[in-house]
Amino acid sequence: MSSTRPPERRQLTVMFCDMVASTALSLRLDPEELAEVIQTYRRRCADIITGHDGMVARQVGDAVLAYFGYPHAHENDAERAIRAGLALAKAQPSQTGSADLRVHIGIATGVVVVGSLPEGGEELSAIGSALNLAARLEGLAGPDMVVVSDQTQRLSGGLFEYRDLGPQNLKGFDTPVPAWEVLGERGDGSRFQALRTSSHTPLVDRQPELEELRRLWELVRGGQGQALLLSSEAGVGKSRLADELARRIVDRRCLHLWYHCSPNLQGTPMAPLVRHLAAAAGFAEDDDDDAKLRKLAGLVPREMAEPSDVVPLLADLLSVPYETRYPRLNMSPQRQKRQLFQALGQWLEAITARGPVLLVVEDLHWIDPSSEELIGILIERLRTLPIF
């Protein structure tokens, strides 16, 4: 017997996804082929949705309904839904037989009543305008397009690039409804910077903390590396203090290194470093492998050994093929990781020879194990490196 959940009221981000031209596809394929295509499509949807902590609530034909924020709510459910939508749009175009599995996706956020409703005929149901809105937005979306509601767009702040589709006349809604097309994720940057308002409110009641930051920075300037952990509940102001440190205390001429952990990348080794290196190297979408390798070589400080000793390690970390220009790394994964950590240590030594460095790792609670190990090694070396 299936367990039931009493209905409860909560904010939910809802996703509707269906296949492009599914009716035409059903006329082209025989029933067995069509069933195979639909099953492949459903499996891909389920894998991606659950991989972003969403829940597949219903599958009817080629339509998939998913919830983000139920049964477990997260502070970034709208972001998770958008990332899942972009992943679905990117994953589906591969061919399955004669079927091109492209999708339309609509996402909306709102308050719903969700749970096992009495005599509802379904194990799990949700009622609320967000479901209707997500379905209507899905109808607006073109092939491989993710269209989101105004509230979903606001909740995800500056994390993504959008195109304003303007107010839309949608069936069942009395007034025009704003809609946004998600164009993609913005480049590497602070979640705090992306999600905050355009201007700061005055910082109050933080003078002791600022004085402590000034004291520690003076020690770093004197050659004594320091490490500080800012820990508190969400919303208290950890990222704001780090931002004030960078803007008001640390010398502007000093190098600022900012790394960002992500809830979606906890299973990706060295995820903050990978994102930072790609941004620092200036990777562009139209770069070929040779262009990426040249850019990675340009990142290696002159004080270090030959780039040929470092670039293959970085290229392999960033999944850039390098064997056409550099010898293949023939070593075990553990030894390769040690070599990478050693190269990164030499990199920091070269950089700090030019002056003190501020290094910030945001959202540490989402860090992956390899990055955490690297931070531990760095902290052990702070006595000899002027790094905060």
Short mmCIF file of C-alpha atoms in Angstrom, two decimals:
data_model
loop_
_atom_site.label_atom_id
_atom_site.label_comp_id
_atom_site.label_asym_id
_atom_site.label_seq_id
_atom_site.Cartn_x
_atom_site.Cartn_y
_atom_site.Cartn_z
CA MET A 1 0.00 0.00 0.00
CA SER A 2 1.24 3.50 -0.75
CA SER A 3 1.63 5.91 2.13
CA THR A 4 -0.38 9.11 2.11
CA ARG A 5 0.66 12.63 3.06
CA PRO A 6 -1.83 15.04 4.62
CA PRO A 7 -2.37 18.13 2.45
CA GLU A 8 -0.21 21.08 3.44
CA ARG A 9 0.20 24.66 2.24
CA ARG A 10 3.64 25.69 1.04
CA GLN A 11 5.52 27.58 -1.65
CA LEU A 12 6.40 25.34 -4.56
CA THR A 13 8.22 25.73 -7.85
CA VAL A 14 6.41 23.74 -10.52
CA MET A 15 7.79 22.53 -13.85
CA PHE A 16 5.83 21.33 -16.87
CA CYS A 17 7.77 19.66 -19.67
CA ASP A 18 6.61 17.98 -22.85
CA MET A 19 8.04 16.87 -26.17
CA VAL A 20 8.04 18.96 -29.31
CA ALA A 21 5.63 17.77 -32.04
CA SER A 22 4.65 14.64 -30.14
CA THR A 23 1.41 14.24 -32.16
CA ALA A 24 3.34 14.19 -35.43
CA LEU A 25 5.75 11.73 -33.88
CA SER A 26 2.91 9.38 -32.92
CA LEU A 27 1.73 9.37 -36.55
CA ARG A 28 5.22 8.54 -37.83
CA LEU A 29 6.14 5.73 -35.46
CA ASP A 30 4.46 2.43 -34.79
CA PRO A 31 3.20 1.93 -31.19
CA GLU A 32 6.19 -0.13 -30.08
CA GLU A 33 8.70 2.47 -31.33
CA LEU A 34 6.68 5.28 -29.81
CA ALA A 35 6.55 3.52 -26.45
CA GLU A 36 10.33 3.10 -26.50
CA VAL A 37 10.85 6.78 -27.33
CA ILE A 38 8.50 7.90 -24.55
CA GLN A 39 10.23 5.64 -22.01
CA THR A 40 13.65 7.00 -22.99
CA TYR A 41 12.35 10.54 -22.71
CA ARG A 42 10.75 9.89 -19.30
CA ARG A 43 13.90 8.30 -17.91
CA ARG A 44 15.98 11.29 -18.96
CA CYS A 45 13.51 13.69 -17.41
CA ALA A 46 13.35 11.74 -14.16
CA ASP A 47 17.15 11.44 -13.88
CA ILE A 48 17.70 15.16 -14.39
CA ILE A 49 14.81 16.31 -12.20
CA THR A 50 15.73 14.08 -9.26
CA GLY A 51 19.39 14.97 -9.77
CA HIS A 52 18.42 18.56 -8.97
CA ASP A 53 16.39 17.48 -5.91
CA GLY A 54 13.08 17.78 -7.71
CA MET A 55 10.24 15.28 -7.58
CA VAL A 56 8.45 13.80 -10.59
CA ALA A 57 4.81 14.14 -9.56
CA ARG A 58 3.09 12.88 -12.70
CA GLN A 59 3.82 11.50 -16.17
CA VAL A 60 1.00 11.35 -18.69
CA GLY A 61 2.04 10.51 -22.24
CA ASP A 62 4.87 12.88 -23.08
CA ALA A 63 3.91 15.42 -20.35
CA VAL A 64 6.00 15.50 -17.19
CA LEU A 65 5.00 17.44 -14.06
CA ALA A 66 7.68 18.06 -11.42
CA TYR A 67 7.78 19.78 -8.03
CA PHE A 68 10.76 21.57 -6.50
CA GLY A 69 10.28 22.21 -2.79
CA TYR A 70 8.30 19.09 -1.91
CA PRO A 71 8.56 16.97 0.12
CA HIS A 72 11.74 18.80 1.20
CA ALA A 73 12.03 22.58 0.78
CA HIS A 74 15.33 24.28 -0.06
CA GLU A 75 16.24 27.94 -0.03
CA ASN A 76 16.97 27.77 -3.76
CA ASP A 77 14.17 25.64 -5.21
CA ALA A 78 13.51 28.11 -8.03
CA GLU A 79 17.19 27.98 -8.98
CA ARG A 80 17.17 24.16 -8.89
CA ALA A 81 14.13 24.04 -11.16
CA ILE A 82 15.73 26.41 -13.70
CA ARG A 83 18.98 24.45 -13.72
CA ALA A 84 17.00 21.25 -14.26
CA GLY A 85 15.08 22.89 -17.09
CA LEU A 86 18.27 24.05 -18.81
CA ALA A 87 19.76 20.57 -18.41
CA LEU A 88 16.64 19.00 -19.93
CA ALA A 89 16.74 21.36 -22.88
CA LYS A 90 20.40 20.53 -23.42
CA ALA A 91 20.05 16.77 -22.91
CA GLN A 92 17.00 15.95 -25.01
CA PRO A 93 18.09 16.83 -28.59
CA SER A 94 19.95 13.57 -29.18
CA GLN A 95 18.29 11.28 -31.64
CA THR A 96 16.47 8.11 -30.62
CA GLY A 97 15.78 6.22 -33.82
CA SER A 98 13.83 8.66 -35.96
CA ALA A 99 12.71 10.79 -33.01
CA ASP A 100 14.25 14.13 -32.09
CA LEU A 101 13.53 14.52 -28.38
CA ARG A 102 13.33 18.28 -28.03
CA VAL A 103 11.20 19.80 -25.29
CA HIS A 104 9.10 22.78 -24.18
CA ILE A 105 9.49 23.77 -20.51
CA GLY A 106 7.45 26.10 -18.30
CA ILE A 107 8.28 26.92 -14.68
CA ALA A 108 6.27 28.89 -12.10
CA THR A 109 6.48 29.50 -8.36
CA GLY A 110 3.62 30.08 -5.94
CA VAL A 111 1.74 28.90 -2.88
CA VAL A 112 -0.07 25.59 -3.38
CA VAL A 113 -1.80 22.95 -1.32
CA VAL A 114 0.06 19.69 -1.87
CA GLY A 115 -0.36 16.18 -0.51
CA SER A 116 -2.56 13.13 -0.90
CA LEU A 117 -6.02 14.60 -1.33
CA PRO A 118 -9.05 12.54 -0.17
CA GLU A 119 -10.68 10.60 -3.00
CA GLY A 120 -8.55 12.49 -5.48
CA GLY A 121 -7.78 9.45 -7.56
CA GLU A 122 -4.04 10.21 -7.37
CA GLU A 123 -1.37 9.36 -4.83
CA LEU A 124 -0.07 12.94 -4.82
CA SER A 125 -1.81 16.11 -5.96
CA ALA A 126 -1.21 19.85 -5.77
CA ILE A 127 -3.70 22.66 -6.17
CA GLY A 128 -2.79 26.26 -6.85
CA SER A 129 -2.35 28.83 -9.59
CA ALA A 130 1.36 27.98 -9.98
CA LEU A 131 0.43 24.70 -11.69
CA ASN A 132 -1.84 26.42 -14.19
CA LEU A 133 0.73 29.13 -14.82
CA ALA A 134 3.56 26.64 -15.41
CA ALA A 135 1.37 24.77 -17.90
CA ARG A 136 0.52 28.01 -19.77
CA LEU A 137 4.17 29.09 -19.82
CA GLU A 138 5.12 25.70 -21.22
CA GLY A 139 2.70 26.42 -24.05
CA LEU A 140 4.59 29.66 -24.78
CA ALA A 141 7.98 27.95 -24.94
CA GLY A 142 9.52 27.10 -28.27
CA PRO A 143 11.71 24.02 -28.82
CA ASP A 144 14.37 23.66 -26.12
CA MET A 145 13.15 26.87 -24.49
CA VAL A 146 12.70 27.39 -20.73
CA VAL A 147 10.06 30.02 -19.88
CA VAL A 148 9.57 31.09 -16.26
CA SER A 149 7.16 33.22 -14.27
CA ASP A 150 7.93 36.62 -12.82
CA GLN A 151 8.25 35.25 -9.28
CA THR A 152 10.58 32.46 -10.35
CA GLN A 153 12.75 34.99 -12.14
CA ARG A 154 12.91 37.25 -9.08
CA LEU A 155 13.80 34.37 -6.73
CA SER A 156 16.74 33.33 -8.92
CA GLY A 157 17.95 36.93 -9.08
CA GLY A 158 21.04 37.52 -11.20
CA LEU A 159 22.12 33.89 -11.42
CA PHE A 160 20.82 33.53 -14.98
CA GLU A 161 20.53 35.57 -18.17
CA TYR A 162 16.94 36.27 -19.26
CA ARG A 163 15.01 37.68 -22.19
CA ASP A 164 11.90 39.61 -21.18
CA LEU A 165 8.97 38.24 -23.16
CA GLY A 166 6.68 40.96 -21.81
CA PRO A 167 3.13 40.57 -20.48
CA GLN A 168 1.34 37.57 -21.98
CA ASN A 169 -2.39 36.97 -22.33
CA LEU A 170 -2.78 33.47 -20.93
CA LYS A 171 -5.92 31.38 -20.85
CA GLY A 172 -7.48 31.36 -17.38
CA PHE A 173 -5.73 34.53 -16.19
CA ASP A 174 -7.68 37.80 -16.01
CA THR A 175 -4.70 40.10 -16.60
CA PRO A 176 -1.55 39.79 -18.73
CA VAL A 177 1.17 37.78 -17.02
CA PRO A 178 4.92 38.63 -17.27
CA ALA A 179 7.08 35.87 -18.72
CA TRP A 180 10.84 35.39 -19.08
CA GLU A 181 12.92 33.13 -21.29
CA VAL A 182 16.00 31.72 -19.55
CA LEU A 183 18.98 32.14 -21.87
CA GLY A 184 21.55 30.44 -19.66
CA GLU A 185 23.61 30.72 -16.52
CA ARG A 186 25.63 33.83 -15.87
CA GLY A 187 29.40 33.59 -15.64
CA ASP A 188 31.33 32.73 -12.51
CA GLY A 189 30.43 35.09 -9.72
CA SER A 190 29.30 35.42 -6.16
CA ARG A 191 25.84 34.13 -5.32
CA PHE A 192 25.65 37.01 -2.87
CA GLN A 193 26.41 39.54 -5.59
CA ALA A 194 23.93 37.89 -7.93
CA LEU A 195 21.06 37.57 -5.48
CA ARG A 196 21.41 40.82 -3.54
CA THR A 197 19.64 44.02 -4.41
CA SER A 198 21.37 46.54 -6.66
CA SER A 199 22.50 48.67 -3.70
CA HIS A 200 23.56 47.93 -0.14
CA THR A 201 21.64 49.01 2.91
CA PRO A 202 23.88 50.56 5.59
CA LEU A 203 25.90 48.00 7.55
CA VAL A 204 25.04 48.31 11.25
CA ASP A 205 26.15 46.62 14.48
CA ARG A 206 29.17 44.99 12.86
CA GLN A 207 31.98 47.24 14.11
CA PRO A 208 33.67 44.56 16.28
CA GLU A 209 33.68 42.13 13.36
CA LEU A 210 35.12 44.76 11.00
CA GLU A 211 37.84 45.63 13.52
CA GLU A 212 38.78 41.95 13.80
CA LEU A 213 38.97 41.70 10.00
CA ARG A 214 41.26 44.75 9.92
CA ARG A 215 43.51 43.23 12.58
CA LEU A 216 43.81 39.94 10.71
CA TRP A 217 44.50 41.68 7.41
CA GLU A 218 47.35 43.65 8.98
CA LEU A 219 48.90 40.35 10.10
CA VAL A 220 48.61 39.06 6.53
CA ARG A 221 50.27 42.20 5.20
CA GLY A 222 53.09 41.48 7.63
CA GLY A 223 53.57 38.02 6.13
CA GLN A 224 51.51 35.93 8.56
CA GLY A 225 48.79 34.05 6.71
CA GLN A 226 45.40 33.86 8.41
CA ALA A 227 42.24 31.74 8.10
CA LEU A 228 38.82 32.80 9.33
CA LEU A 229 35.57 30.80 9.31
CA LEU A 230 32.33 32.83 9.19
CA SER A 231 29.52 30.58 10.34
CA SER A 232 25.90 31.41 11.13
CA GLU A 233 22.35 30.80 10.06
CA ALA A 234 21.32 31.91 6.58
CA GLY A 235 20.65 35.61 6.12
CA VAL A 236 22.72 36.91 9.05
CA GLY A 237 25.31 38.54 6.79
CA LYS A 238 28.32 36.27 6.20
CA SER A 239 28.65 37.16 2.53
CA ARG A 240 28.07 40.84 3.31
CA LEU A 241 31.01 40.83 5.74
CA ALA A 242 33.22 39.17 3.13
CA ASP A 243 32.12 41.79 0.63
CA GLU A 244 32.89 44.62 3.10
CA LEU A 245 36.31 43.08 3.75
CA ALA A 246 37.11 43.11 0.04
CA ARG A 247 35.75 46.63 -0.58
CA ARG A 248 36.80 48.52 2.56
CA ILE A 249 39.76 46.75 4.19
CA VAL A 250 41.85 44.78 1.71
CA ASP A 251 44.07 46.87 -0.56
CA ARG A 252 42.50 47.19 -3.99
CA ARG A 253 45.86 46.44 -5.62
CA CYS A 254 45.97 43.03 -3.93
CA LEU A 255 44.74 39.97 -5.74
CA HIS A 256 41.22 38.86 -4.78
CA LEU A 257 40.38 35.20 -5.42
CA TRP A 258 36.70 34.34 -4.99
CA TYR A 259 35.46 30.77 -5.16
CA HIS A 260 31.83 29.66 -4.98
CA CYS A 261 30.44 26.31 -3.89
CA SER A 262 27.14 25.23 -5.39
CA PRO A 263 24.40 22.89 -4.15
CA ASN A 264 24.26 21.41 -7.65
CA LEU A 265 27.97 20.59 -7.82
CA GLN A 266 28.68 18.85 -4.52
CA GLY A 267 29.40 15.63 -6.41
CA THR A 268 31.77 17.33 -8.89
CA PRO A 269 35.45 17.17 -7.81
CA MET A 270 37.10 20.60 -7.48
CA ALA A 271 33.94 22.32 -8.73
CA PRO A 272 34.75 25.84 -7.38
CA LEU A 273 38.24 25.73 -8.90
CA VAL A 274 36.94 24.43 -12.24
CA ARG A 275 34.44 27.29 -12.52
CA HIS A 276 37.01 29.87 -11.44
CA LEU A 277 39.70 28.67 -13.86
CA ALA A 278 37.31 28.64 -16.82
CA ALA A 279 36.26 32.21 -16.03
CA ALA A 280 39.79 33.43 -15.28
CA ALA A 281 41.09 31.94 -18.54
CA GLY A 282 38.27 33.61 -20.44
CA PHE A 283 36.87 30.50 -22.10
CA ALA A 284 34.35 31.36 -24.82
CA GLU A 285 31.67 29.10 -26.31
CA ASP A 286 33.36 29.11 -29.72
CA ASP A 287 36.86 28.28 -28.37
CA ASP A 288 38.35 25.10 -29.77
CA ASP A 289 40.65 22.89 -27.70
CA ASP A 290 43.83 24.67 -28.88
CA ALA A 291 42.42 28.06 -27.91
CA LYS A 292 41.51 26.79 -24.44
CA LEU A 293 44.98 25.29 -23.97
CA ARG A 294 46.62 28.60 -24.97
CA LYS A 295 44.43 30.45 -22.47
CA LEU A 296 45.27 27.99 -19.70
CA ALA A 297 48.99 28.37 -20.46
CA GLY A 298 48.54 32.13 -20.17
CA LEU A 299 47.29 31.71 -16.60
CA VAL A 300 50.48 30.01 -15.39
CA PRO A 301 52.69 32.55 -13.54
CA ARG A 302 56.07 33.25 -15.10
CA GLU A 303 57.77 32.32 -11.83
CA MET A 304 56.58 28.73 -12.11
CA ALA A 305 58.05 25.83 -14.04
CA GLU A 306 57.35 25.28 -17.71
CA PRO A 307 53.63 25.41 -18.58
CA SER A 308 53.99 21.90 -19.99
CA ASP A 309 54.26 20.66 -16.39
CA VAL A 310 51.04 22.39 -15.31
CA VAL A 311 48.71 22.83 -18.28
CA PRO A 312 47.94 19.10 -18.74
CA LEU A 313 46.86 18.92 -15.09
CA LEU A 314 44.58 21.93 -15.48
CA ALA A 315 43.26 20.79 -18.85
CA ASP A 316 42.37 17.35 -17.52
CA LEU A 317 40.60 18.97 -14.55
CA LEU A 318 38.55 21.12 -16.96
CA SER A 319 37.93 18.18 -19.37
CA VAL A 320 39.87 19.88 -22.18
CA PRO A 321 41.67 17.40 -24.50
CA TYR A 322 45.39 18.21 -24.41
CA GLU A 323 47.20 15.19 -25.91
CA THR A 324 47.80 16.89 -29.29
CA ARG A 325 50.09 19.46 -27.60
CA TYR A 326 51.28 17.87 -24.34
CA PRO A 327 52.36 14.39 -23.18
CA ARG A 328 49.60 12.27 -21.71
CA LEU A 329 49.36 12.07 -17.91
CA ASN A 330 50.09 8.41 -17.22
CA MET A 331 49.52 8.22 -13.48
CA SER A 332 46.96 6.99 -10.98
CA PRO A 333 44.09 9.35 -10.02
CA GLN A 334 45.54 9.77 -6.50
CA ARG A 335 48.99 10.66 -7.79
CA GLN A 336 47.51 13.04 -10.34
CA LYS A 337 45.56 14.78 -7.57
CA ARG A 338 48.75 15.15 -5.52
CA GLN A 339 50.53 16.61 -8.53
CA LEU A 340 47.66 19.03 -9.09
CA PHE A 341 47.67 20.13 -5.44
CA GLN A 342 51.44 20.59 -5.57
CA ALA A 343 51.14 22.71 -8.73
CA LEU A 344 48.42 24.85 -7.15
CA GLY A 345 50.62 25.35 -4.08
CA GLN A 346 53.49 26.53 -6.30
CA TRP A 347 51.01 28.78 -8.09
CA LEU A 348 50.03 30.46 -4.82
CA GLU A 349 53.70 30.83 -3.83
CA ALA A 350 54.37 32.64 -7.10
CA ILE A 351 51.34 34.90 -6.70
CA THR A 352 52.04 35.80 -3.07
CA ALA A 353 55.61 36.75 -3.96
CA ARG A 354 54.00 39.83 -5.57
CA GLY A 355 51.92 40.77 -2.53
CA PRO A 356 49.29 39.56 -0.04
CA VAL A 357 46.18 37.78 -1.35
CA LEU A 358 42.54 37.61 -0.25
CA LEU A 359 40.97 34.20 -0.92
CA VAL A 360 37.26 33.73 -0.18
CA VAL A 361 35.30 30.47 -0.43
CA GLU A 362 31.56 31.14 -0.27
CA ASP A 363 28.82 28.67 0.70
CA LEU A 364 31.30 26.26 2.24
CA HIS A 365 28.48 23.97 3.39
CA TRP A 366 28.11 22.93 -0.28
CA ILE A 367 31.80 22.17 -0.86
CA ASP A 368 32.88 18.95 -2.57
CA PRO A 369 35.33 16.63 -0.75
CA SER A 370 38.32 17.28 -3.05
CA SER A 371 38.03 21.06 -2.66
CA GLU A 372 37.72 20.65 1.11
CA GLU A 373 40.90 18.59 1.12
CA LEU A 374 42.70 21.30 -0.89
CA ILE A 375 41.59 23.99 1.57
CA GLY A 376 42.93 21.91 4.45
CA ILE A 377 46.33 21.66 2.75
CA LEU A 378 46.33 25.41 2.10
CA ILE A 379 45.55 26.24 5.74
CA GLU A 380 48.47 24.08 6.87
CA ARG A 381 50.78 26.23 4.70
CA LEU A 382 49.52 29.65 5.78
CA ARG A 383 52.48 30.27 8.10
CA THR A 384 54.66 30.78 5.03
CA LEU A 385 52.12 32.42 2.68
CA PRO A 386 50.64 35.93 3.10
CA ILE A 387 47.08 34.82 2.33
CA PHE A 388 43.85 35.68 4.12
#
